[in-house]
């Protein structure tokens, strides 16, 4: 027996439509955070009724964007091996991934709902491990996480060519370097990371 069943084709079409809506929402909302579902439907090239069938309200759409980003954060924590890798290596790898997400998800990264307990717990664990390894002296992981996230926002907002960014061809790498160094310094470590190698 060949071919997909009609129900499977319908499901696949629905998944493609949802993916188009979410992609369009990210692009449209990054420019206008108050854009309506109708504008998002137009950008996705879909009938407005299709968007309303997938998402009953604008809030429902934002919830899915936040959930999608949260899943990517959790995947980033896993890929950075925050539980097992040398903590400075994990901090740097995670920071690289977060800046990549800030480029590809310019709107969704503003949604605090994406910072689910799983994401916050992963970050807290990383700062506990950094403290235990002697890379920082701050003892409250939730405070460390808040400092990191605040600095992340500030470093991300720096204009290209800012004197605070090291002169390098790779702007993302310069932002990663600045955030890691500043975070370590703010939390009682050595800003240049010299007190602990990436492999310690």
JSON list of C-alpha atoms in Angstrom, two decimals:
[
{"chain": "A", "resi": 1, "resn": "UNK", "atom": "CA", "xyz": [0.00, 0.00, 0.00]},
{"chain": "A", "resi": 2, "resn": "UNK", "atom": "CA", "xyz": [1.52, 3.29, -1.04]},
{"chain": "A", "resi": 3, "resn": "UNK", "atom": "CA", "xyz": [1.03, 6.91, -0.13]},
{"chain": "A", "resi": 4, "resn": "UNK", "atom": "CA", "xyz": [0.02, 8.68, 3.01]},
{"chain": "A", "resi": 5, "resn": "UNK", "atom": "CA", "xyz": [-3.48, 8.46, 4.39]},
{"chain": "A", "resi": 6, "resn": "UNK", "atom": "CA", "xyz": [-5.71, 11.53, 3.97]},
{"chain": "A", "resi": 7, "resn": "UNK", "atom": "CA", "xyz": [-5.63, 12.19, 7.72]},
{"chain": "A", "resi": 8, "resn": "UNK", "atom": "CA", "xyz": [-1.83, 12.10, 7.73]},
{"chain": "A", "resi": 9, "resn": "UNK", "atom": "CA", "xyz": [-1.70, 14.56, 4.83]},
{"chain": "A", "resi": 10, "resn": "UNK", "atom": "CA", "xyz": [-4.10, 16.90, 6.64]},
{"chain": "A", "resi": 11, "resn": "UNK", "atom": "CA", "xyz": [-1.95, 16.70, 9.77]},
{"chain": "A", "resi": 12, "resn": "UNK", "atom": "CA", "xyz": [1.21, 17.44, 7.77]},
{"chain": "A", "resi": 13, "resn": "UNK", "atom": "CA", "xyz": [-0.48, 20.43, 6.10]},
{"chain": "A", "resi": 14, "resn": "UNK", "atom": "CA", "xyz": [-1.57, 21.73, 9.50]},
{"chain": "A", "resi": 15, "resn": "UNK", "atom": "CA", "xyz": [1.98, 21.41, 10.85]},
{"chain": "A", "resi": 16, "resn": "UNK", "atom": "CA", "xyz": [3.39, 23.29, 7.84]},
{"chain": "A", "resi": 17, "resn": "UNK", "atom": "CA", "xyz": [0.80, 26.04, 8.27]},
{"chain": "A", "resi": 18, "resn": "UNK", "atom": "CA", "xyz": [1.63, 26.36, 11.96]},
{"chain": "A", "resi": 19, "resn": "UNK", "atom": "CA", "xyz": [5.35, 26.57, 11.20]},
{"chain": "A", "resi": 20, "resn": "UNK", "atom": "CA", "xyz": [4.69, 29.32, 8.60]},
{"chain": "A", "resi": 21, "resn": "UNK", "atom": "CA", "xyz": [2.56, 31.26, 11.08]},
{"chain": "A", "resi": 22, "resn": "UNK", "atom": "CA", "xyz": [5.20, 31.08, 13.82]},
{"chain": "A", "resi": 23, "resn": "UNK", "atom": "CA", "xyz": [7.97, 32.10, 11.40]},
{"chain": "A", "resi": 24, "resn": "UNK", "atom": "CA", "xyz": [5.91, 35.02, 10.13]},
{"chain": "A", "resi": 25, "resn": "UNK", "atom": "CA", "xyz": [4.96, 36.02, 13.69]},
{"chain": "A", "resi": 26, "resn": "UNK", "atom": "CA", "xyz": [8.61, 36.16, 14.73]},
{"chain": "A", "resi": 27, "resn": "UNK", "atom": "CA", "xyz": [9.48, 38.39, 11.75]},
{"chain": "A", "resi": 28, "resn": "UNK", "atom": "CA", "xyz": [6.45, 40.69, 12.03]},
{"chain": "A", "resi": 29, "resn": "UNK", "atom": "CA", "xyz": [6.49, 41.06, 15.82]},
{"chain": "A", "resi": 30, "resn": "UNK", "atom": "CA", "xyz": [10.21, 41.82, 15.84]},
{"chain": "A", "resi": 31, "resn": "UNK", "atom": "CA", "xyz": [9.35, 44.97, 13.86]},
{"chain": "A", "resi": 32, "resn": "UNK", "atom": "CA", "xyz": [6.01, 45.74, 15.52]},
{"chain": "A", "resi": 33, "resn": "UNK", "atom": "CA", "xyz": [5.40, 44.00, 18.84]},
{"chain": "A", "resi": 34, "resn": "UNK", "atom": "CA", "xyz": [1.72, 45.01, 18.70]},
{"chain": "A", "resi": 35, "resn": "UNK", "atom": "CA", "xyz": [1.01, 43.53, 15.28]},
{"chain": "A", "resi": 36, "resn": "UNK", "atom": "CA", "xyz": [-2.35, 41.79, 14.94]},
{"chain": "A", "resi": 37, "resn": "UNK", "atom": "CA", "xyz": [-3.05, 38.18, 13.98]},
{"chain": "A", "resi": 38, "resn": "UNK", "atom": "CA", "xyz": [-4.40, 39.54, 10.69]},
{"chain": "A", "resi": 39, "resn": "UNK", "atom": "CA", "xyz": [-1.03, 41.12, 9.81]},
{"chain": "A", "resi": 40, "resn": "UNK", "atom": "CA", "xyz": [0.73, 37.90, 10.75]},
{"chain": "A", "resi": 41, "resn": "UNK", "atom": "CA", "xyz": [-1.65, 35.92, 8.53]},
{"chain": "A", "resi": 42, "resn": "UNK", "atom": "CA", "xyz": [-0.88, 38.25, 5.62]},
{"chain": "A", "resi": 43, "resn": "UNK", "atom": "CA", "xyz": [2.87, 37.86, 6.17]},
{"chain": "A", "resi": 44, "resn": "UNK", "atom": "CA", "xyz": [2.50, 34.07, 6.30]},
{"chain": "A", "resi": 45, "resn": "UNK", "atom": "CA", "xyz": [0.50, 34.09, 3.06]},
{"chain": "A", "resi": 46, "resn": "UNK", "atom": "CA", "xyz": [-2.38, 32.30, 4.72]},
{"chain": "A", "resi": 47, "resn": "UNK", "atom": "CA", "xyz": [-6.07, 33.03, 5.11]},
{"chain": "A", "resi": 48, "resn": "UNK", "atom": "CA", "xyz": [-6.88, 34.80, 8.34]},
{"chain": "A", "resi": 49, "resn": "UNK", "atom": "CA", "xyz": [-9.33, 32.04, 9.20]},
{"chain": "A", "resi": 50, "resn": "UNK", "atom": "CA", "xyz": [-6.46, 29.54, 9.03]},
{"chain": "A", "resi": 51, "resn": "UNK", "atom": "CA", "xyz": [-4.47, 31.50, 11.59]},
{"chain": "A", "resi": 52, "resn": "UNK", "atom": "CA", "xyz": [-7.49, 31.81, 13.87]},
{"chain": "A", "resi": 53, "resn": "UNK", "atom": "CA", "xyz": [-8.05, 28.05, 13.63]},
{"chain": "A", "resi": 54, "resn": "UNK", "atom": "CA", "xyz": [-4.48, 27.40, 14.76]},
{"chain": "A", "resi": 55, "resn": "UNK", "atom": "CA", "xyz": [-4.38, 30.15, 17.40]},
{"chain": "A", "resi": 56, "resn": "UNK", "atom": "CA", "xyz": [-7.56, 31.27, 19.12]},
{"chain": "A", "resi": 57, "resn": "UNK", "atom": "CA", "xyz": [-6.00, 34.58, 20.17]},
{"chain": "A", "resi": 58, "resn": "UNK", "atom": "CA", "xyz": [-2.85, 36.65, 19.98]},
{"chain": "A", "resi": 59, "resn": "UNK", "atom": "CA", "xyz": [-2.04, 35.53, 23.53]},
{"chain": "A", "resi": 60, "resn": "UNK", "atom": "CA", "xyz": [-2.22, 31.89, 22.47]},
{"chain": "A", "resi": 61, "resn": "UNK", "atom": "CA", "xyz": [0.26, 32.61, 19.67]},
{"chain": "A", "resi": 62, "resn": "UNK", "atom": "CA", "xyz": [2.66, 34.36, 22.07]},
{"chain": "A", "resi": 63, "resn": "UNK", "atom": "CA", "xyz": [2.41, 31.41, 24.44]},
{"chain": "A", "resi": 64, "resn": "UNK", "atom": "CA", "xyz": [3.50, 29.04, 21.68]},
{"chain": "A", "resi": 65, "resn": "UNK", "atom": "CA", "xyz": [6.40, 31.32, 20.68]},
{"chain": "A", "resi": 66, "resn": "UNK", "atom": "CA", "xyz": [7.55, 31.38, 24.31]},
{"chain": "A", "resi": 67, "resn": "UNK", "atom": "CA", "xyz": [7.19, 27.61, 24.61]},
{"chain": "A", "resi": 68, "resn": "UNK", "atom": "CA", "xyz": [9.15, 27.08, 21.39]},
{"chain": "A", "resi": 69, "resn": "UNK", "atom": "CA", "xyz": [11.98, 29.32, 22.60]},
{"chain": "A", "resi": 70, "resn": "UNK", "atom": "CA", "xyz": [11.99, 27.67, 26.03]},
{"chain": "A", "resi": 71, "resn": "UNK", "atom": "CA", "xyz": [12.53, 24.31, 24.32]},
{"chain": "A", "resi": 72, "resn": "UNK", "atom": "CA", "xyz": [15.50, 25.78, 22.45]},
{"chain": "A", "resi": 73, "resn": "UNK", "atom": "CA", "xyz": [16.93, 27.18, 25.70]},
{"chain": "A", "resi": 74, "resn": "UNK", "atom": "CA", "xyz": [16.64, 23.75, 27.32]},
{"chain": "A", "resi": 75, "resn": "UNK", "atom": "CA", "xyz": [18.30, 22.16, 24.29]},
{"chain": "A", "resi": 76, "resn": "UNK", "atom": "CA", "xyz": [21.08, 24.76, 24.54]},
{"chain": "A", "resi": 77, "resn": "UNK", "atom": "CA", "xyz": [21.66, 23.91, 28.20]},
{"chain": "A", "resi": 78, "resn": "UNK", "atom": "CA", "xyz": [21.92, 20.26, 27.23]},
{"chain": "A", "resi": 79, "resn": "UNK", "atom": "CA", "xyz": [24.27, 20.91, 24.30]},
{"chain": "A", "resi": 80, "resn": "UNK", "atom": "CA", "xyz": [26.47, 23.12, 26.48]},
{"chain": "A", "resi": 81, "resn": "UNK", "atom": "CA", "xyz": [26.64, 20.21, 28.95]},
{"chain": "A", "resi": 82, "resn": "UNK", "atom": "CA", "xyz": [26.05, 22.49, 31.95]},
{"chain": "A", "resi": 83, "resn": "UNK", "atom": "CA", "xyz": [25.86, 19.42, 34.22]},
{"chain": "A", "resi": 84, "resn": "UNK", "atom": "CA", "xyz": [29.10, 17.76, 33.16]},
{"chain": "A", "resi": 85, "resn": "UNK", "atom": "CA", "xyz": [31.40, 19.97, 31.07]},
{"chain": "A", "resi": 86, "resn": "UNK", "atom": "CA", "xyz": [34.05, 22.20, 32.66]},
{"chain": "A", "resi": 87, "resn": "UNK", "atom": "CA", "xyz": [31.87, 25.09, 33.87]},
{"chain": "A", "resi": 88, "resn": "UNK", "atom": "CA", "xyz": [33.73, 27.89, 32.06]},
{"chain": "A", "resi": 89, "resn": "UNK", "atom": "CA", "xyz": [33.48, 25.94, 28.82]},
{"chain": "A", "resi": 90, "resn": "UNK", "atom": "CA", "xyz": [29.75, 25.41, 29.45]},
{"chain": "A", "resi": 91, "resn": "UNK", "atom": "CA", "xyz": [29.23, 29.12, 30.21]},
{"chain": "A", "resi": 92, "resn": "UNK", "atom": "CA", "xyz": [30.95, 30.15, 26.99]},
{"chain": "A", "resi": 93, "resn": "UNK", "atom": "CA", "xyz": [29.16, 27.54, 24.86]},
{"chain": "A", "resi": 94, "resn": "UNK", "atom": "CA", "xyz": [25.77, 28.44, 26.32]},
{"chain": "A", "resi": 95, "resn": "UNK", "atom": "CA", "xyz": [26.42, 32.15, 25.76]},
{"chain": "A", "resi": 96, "resn": "UNK", "atom": "CA", "xyz": [27.24, 31.48, 22.09]},
{"chain": "A", "resi": 97, "resn": "UNK", "atom": "CA", "xyz": [23.95, 29.63, 21.68]},
{"chain": "A", "resi": 98, "resn": "UNK", "atom": "CA", "xyz": [21.94, 32.35, 23.42]},
{"chain": "A", "resi": 99, "resn": "UNK", "atom": "CA", "xyz": [23.35, 35.06, 21.14]},
{"chain": "A", "resi": 100, "resn": "UNK", "atom": "CA", "xyz": [22.47, 32.89, 18.13]},
{"chain": "A", "resi": 101, "resn": "UNK", "atom": "CA", "xyz": [18.90, 32.69, 19.46]},
{"chain": "A", "resi": 102, "resn": "UNK", "atom": "CA", "xyz": [18.82, 36.47, 19.95]},
{"chain": "A", "resi": 103, "resn": "UNK", "atom": "CA", "xyz": [19.57, 36.85, 16.25]},
{"chain": "A", "resi": 104, "resn": "UNK", "atom": "CA", "xyz": [17.06, 34.26, 15.04]},
{"chain": "A", "resi": 105, "resn": "UNK", "atom": "CA", "xyz": [14.31, 34.98, 17.60]},
{"chain": "A", "resi": 106, "resn": "UNK", "atom": "CA", "xyz": [14.50, 38.76, 18.01]},
{"chain": "A", "resi": 107, "resn": "UNK", "atom": "CA", "xyz": [10.94, 39.02, 19.28]},
{"chain": "A", "resi": 108, "resn": "UNK", "atom": "CA", "xyz": [10.54, 35.82, 21.30]},
{"chain": "A", "resi": 109, "resn": "UNK", "atom": "CA", "xyz": [13.67, 36.46, 23.39]},
{"chain": "A", "resi": 110, "resn": "UNK", "atom": "CA", "xyz": [11.78, 39.35, 24.99]},
{"chain": "A", "resi": 111, "resn": "UNK", "atom": "CA", "xyz": [9.12, 36.97, 26.34]},
{"chain": "A", "resi": 112, "resn": "UNK", "atom": "CA", "xyz": [9.88, 36.25, 29.99]},
{"chain": "A", "resi": 113, "resn": "UNK", "atom": "CA", "xyz": [7.52, 33.25, 29.78]},
{"chain": "A", "resi": 114, "resn": "UNK", "atom": "CA", "xyz": [10.28, 31.49, 27.82]},
{"chain": "A", "resi": 115, "resn": "UNK", "atom": "CA", "xyz": [12.38, 31.43, 31.01]},
{"chain": "A", "resi": 116, "resn": "UNK", "atom": "CA", "xyz": [10.61, 28.39, 32.43]},
{"chain": "A", "resi": 117, "resn": "UNK", "atom": "CA", "xyz": [11.67, 26.66, 35.67]},
{"chain": "A", "resi": 118, "resn": "UNK", "atom": "CA", "xyz": [13.68, 24.14, 33.62]},
{"chain": "A", "resi": 119, "resn": "UNK", "atom": "CA", "xyz": [15.67, 26.98, 32.02]},
{"chain": "A", "resi": 120, "resn": "UNK", "atom": "CA", "xyz": [16.19, 28.85, 35.30]},
{"chain": "A", "resi": 121, "resn": "UNK", "atom": "CA", "xyz": [17.24, 25.66, 37.11]},
{"chain": "A", "resi": 122, "resn": "UNK", "atom": "CA", "xyz": [19.79, 24.90, 34.39]},
{"chain": "A", "resi": 123, "resn": "UNK", "atom": "CA", "xyz": [21.30, 28.37, 34.66]},
{"chain": "A", "resi": 124, "resn": "UNK", "atom": "CA", "xyz": [21.38, 28.17, 38.45]},
{"chain": "A", "resi": 125, "resn": "UNK", "atom": "CA", "xyz": [23.18, 24.83, 38.30]},
{"chain": "A", "resi": 126, "resn": "UNK", "atom": "CA", "xyz": [25.80, 26.32, 36.01]},
{"chain": "A", "resi": 127, "resn": "UNK", "atom": "CA", "xyz": [26.51, 29.15, 38.45]},
{"chain": "A", "resi": 128, "resn": "UNK", "atom": "CA", "xyz": [26.71, 26.70, 41.37]},
{"chain": "A", "resi": 129, "resn": "UNK", "atom": "CA", "xyz": [29.32, 24.74, 39.41]},
{"chain": "A", "resi": 130, "resn": "UNK", "atom": "CA", "xyz": [31.23, 27.93, 38.53]},
{"chain": "A", "resi": 131, "resn": "UNK", "atom": "CA", "xyz": [31.33, 28.83, 42.23]},
{"chain": "A", "resi": 132, "resn": "UNK", "atom": "CA", "xyz": [32.39, 25.34, 43.27]},
{"chain": "A", "resi": 133, "resn": "UNK", "atom": "CA", "xyz": [35.18, 25.44, 40.68]},
{"chain": "A", "resi": 134, "resn": "UNK", "atom": "CA", "xyz": [36.43, 28.79, 42.03]},
{"chain": "A", "resi": 135, "resn": "UNK", "atom": "CA", "xyz": [35.58, 30.75, 38.87]},
{"chain": "A", "resi": 136, "resn": "UNK", "atom": "CA", "xyz": [33.27, 33.09, 40.85]},
{"chain": "A", "resi": 137, "resn": "UNK", "atom": "CA", "xyz": [32.76, 33.88, 44.54]},
{"chain": "A", "resi": 138, "resn": "UNK", "atom": "CA", "xyz": [29.09, 34.92, 44.54]},
{"chain": "A", "resi": 139, "resn": "UNK", "atom": "CA", "xyz": [27.14, 32.34, 46.51]},
{"chain": "A", "resi": 140, "resn": "UNK", "atom": "CA", "xyz": [23.50, 32.85, 45.45]},
{"chain": "A", "resi": 141, "resn": "UNK", "atom": "CA", "xyz": [22.91, 31.16, 42.07]},
{"chain": "A", "resi": 142, "resn": "UNK", "atom": "CA", "xyz": [19.64, 32.99, 41.47]},
{"chain": "A", "resi": 143, "resn": "UNK", "atom": "CA", "xyz": [21.44, 36.33, 41.91]},
{"chain": "A", "resi": 144, "resn": "UNK", "atom": "CA", "xyz": [24.20, 35.16, 39.55]},
{"chain": "A", "resi": 145, "resn": "UNK", "atom": "CA", "xyz": [21.60, 34.21, 36.97]},
{"chain": "A", "resi": 146, "resn": "UNK", "atom": "CA", "xyz": [19.87, 37.58, 37.25]},
{"chain": "A", "resi": 147, "resn": "UNK", "atom": "CA", "xyz": [23.19, 39.40, 36.81]},
{"chain": "A", "resi": 148, "resn": "UNK", "atom": "CA", "xyz": [24.00, 37.26, 33.76]},
{"chain": "A", "resi": 149, "resn": "UNK", "atom": "CA", "xyz": [20.61, 37.85, 32.13]},
{"chain": "A", "resi": 150, "resn": "UNK", "atom": "CA", "xyz": [20.76, 41.61, 32.81]},
{"chain": "A", "resi": 151, "resn": "UNK", "atom": "CA", "xyz": [24.25, 41.81, 31.32]},
{"chain": "A", "resi": 152, "resn": "UNK", "atom": "CA", "xyz": [23.13, 39.68, 28.38]},
{"chain": "A", "resi": 153, "resn": "UNK", "atom": "CA", "xyz": [20.45, 42.25, 27.59]},
{"chain": "A", "resi": 154, "resn": "UNK", "atom": "CA", "xyz": [22.93, 45.14, 27.84]},
{"chain": "A", "resi": 155, "resn": "UNK", "atom": "CA", "xyz": [25.62, 43.46, 25.73]},
{"chain": "A", "resi": 156, "resn": "UNK", "atom": "CA", "xyz": [23.07, 42.48, 23.11]},
{"chain": "A", "resi": 157, "resn": "UNK", "atom": "CA", "xyz": [21.89, 46.11, 22.87]},
{"chain": "A", "resi": 158, "resn": "UNK", "atom": "CA", "xyz": [25.39, 47.50, 22.26]},
{"chain": "A", "resi": 159, "resn": "UNK", "atom": "CA", "xyz": [25.65, 49.02, 18.78]},
{"chain": "A", "resi": 160, "resn": "UNK", "atom": "CA", "xyz": [28.03, 47.40, 16.34]},
{"chain": "A", "resi": 161, "resn": "UNK", "atom": "CA", "xyz": [31.43, 49.03, 16.58]},
{"chain": "A", "resi": 162, "resn": "UNK", "atom": "CA", "xyz": [31.01, 49.94, 20.25]},
{"chain": "A", "resi": 163, "resn": "UNK", "atom": "CA", "xyz": [34.39, 50.49, 21.99]},
{"chain": "A", "resi": 164, "resn": "UNK", "atom": "CA", "xyz": [33.24, 47.93, 24.57]},
{"chain": "A", "resi": 165, "resn": "UNK", "atom": "CA", "xyz": [33.39, 45.21, 21.91]},
{"chain": "A", "resi": 166, "resn": "UNK", "atom": "CA", "xyz": [36.79, 43.79, 21.06]},
{"chain": "A", "resi": 167, "resn": "UNK", "atom": "CA", "xyz": [37.99, 44.54, 17.55]},
{"chain": "A", "resi": 168, "resn": "UNK", "atom": "CA", "xyz": [37.25, 41.29, 15.76]},
{"chain": "A", "resi": 169, "resn": "UNK", "atom": "CA", "xyz": [35.72, 40.25, 12.46]},
{"chain": "A", "resi": 170, "resn": "UNK", "atom": "CA", "xyz": [33.15, 38.17, 14.32]},
{"chain": "A", "resi": 171, "resn": "UNK", "atom": "CA", "xyz": [30.73, 40.48, 16.11]},
{"chain": "A", "resi": 172, "resn": "UNK", "atom": "CA", "xyz": [28.90, 37.65, 17.90]},
{"chain": "A", "resi": 173, "resn": "UNK", "atom": "CA", "xyz": [32.20, 36.31, 19.23]},
{"chain": "A", "resi": 174, "resn": "UNK", "atom": "CA", "xyz": [33.05, 39.78, 20.52]},
{"chain": "A", "resi": 175, "resn": "UNK", "atom": "CA", "xyz": [29.73, 39.96, 22.38]},
{"chain": "A", "resi": 176, "resn": "UNK", "atom": "CA", "xyz": [30.26, 36.47, 23.82]},
{"chain": "A", "resi": 177, "resn": "UNK", "atom": "CA", "xyz": [33.74, 37.46, 25.06]},
{"chain": "A", "resi": 178, "resn": "UNK", "atom": "CA", "xyz": [32.44, 40.66, 26.62]},
{"chain": "A", "resi": 179, "resn": "UNK", "atom": "CA", "xyz": [29.52, 38.97, 28.37]},
{"chain": "A", "resi": 180, "resn": "UNK", "atom": "CA", "xyz": [31.60, 36.10, 29.78]},
{"chain": "A", "resi": 181, "resn": "UNK", "atom": "CA", "xyz": [34.36, 38.43, 31.01]},
{"chain": "A", "resi": 182, "resn": "UNK", "atom": "CA", "xyz": [31.92, 40.92, 32.52]},
{"chain": "A", "resi": 183, "resn": "UNK", "atom": "CA", "xyz": [29.82, 38.23, 34.20]},
{"chain": "A", "resi": 184, "resn": "UNK", "atom": "CA", "xyz": [32.87, 36.60, 35.79]},
{"chain": "A", "resi": 185, "resn": "UNK", "atom": "CA", "xyz": [34.14, 39.97, 37.02]},
{"chain": "A", "resi": 186, "resn": "UNK", "atom": "CA", "xyz": [30.75, 41.03, 38.38]},
{"chain": "A", "resi": 187, "resn": "UNK", "atom": "CA", "xyz": [30.41, 37.77, 40.30]},
{"chain": "A", "resi": 188, "resn": "UNK", "atom": "CA", "xyz": [33.78, 37.97, 42.02]},
{"chain": "A", "resi": 189, "resn": "UNK", "atom": "CA", "xyz": [35.86, 36.03, 39.54]},
{"chain": "A", "resi": 190, "resn": "UNK", "atom": "CA", "xyz": [38.71, 37.04, 37.28]},
{"chain": "A", "resi": 191, "resn": "UNK", "atom": "CA", "xyz": [37.27, 39.05, 34.39]},
{"chain": "A", "resi": 192, "resn": "UNK", "atom": "CA", "xyz": [39.71, 37.61, 31.85]},
{"chain": "A", "resi": 193, "resn": "UNK", "atom": "CA", "xyz": [39.04, 34.08, 33.04]},
{"chain": "A", "resi": 194, "resn": "UNK", "atom": "CA", "xyz": [42.70, 33.52, 33.81]},
{"chain": "A", "resi": 195, "resn": "UNK", "atom": "CA", "xyz": [42.03, 32.15, 37.26]},
{"chain": "A", "resi": 196, "resn": "UNK", "atom": "CA", "xyz": [40.57, 29.01, 35.75]},
{"chain": "A", "resi": 197, "resn": "UNK", "atom": "CA", "xyz": [41.14, 27.48, 32.36]},
{"chain": "A", "resi": 198, "resn": "UNK", "atom": "CA", "xyz": [38.29, 26.29, 30.17]},
{"chain": "A", "resi": 199, "resn": "UNK", "atom": "CA", "xyz": [39.33, 22.70, 30.86]},
{"chain": "A", "resi": 200, "resn": "UNK", "atom": "CA", "xyz": [39.42, 22.94, 34.68]}
]
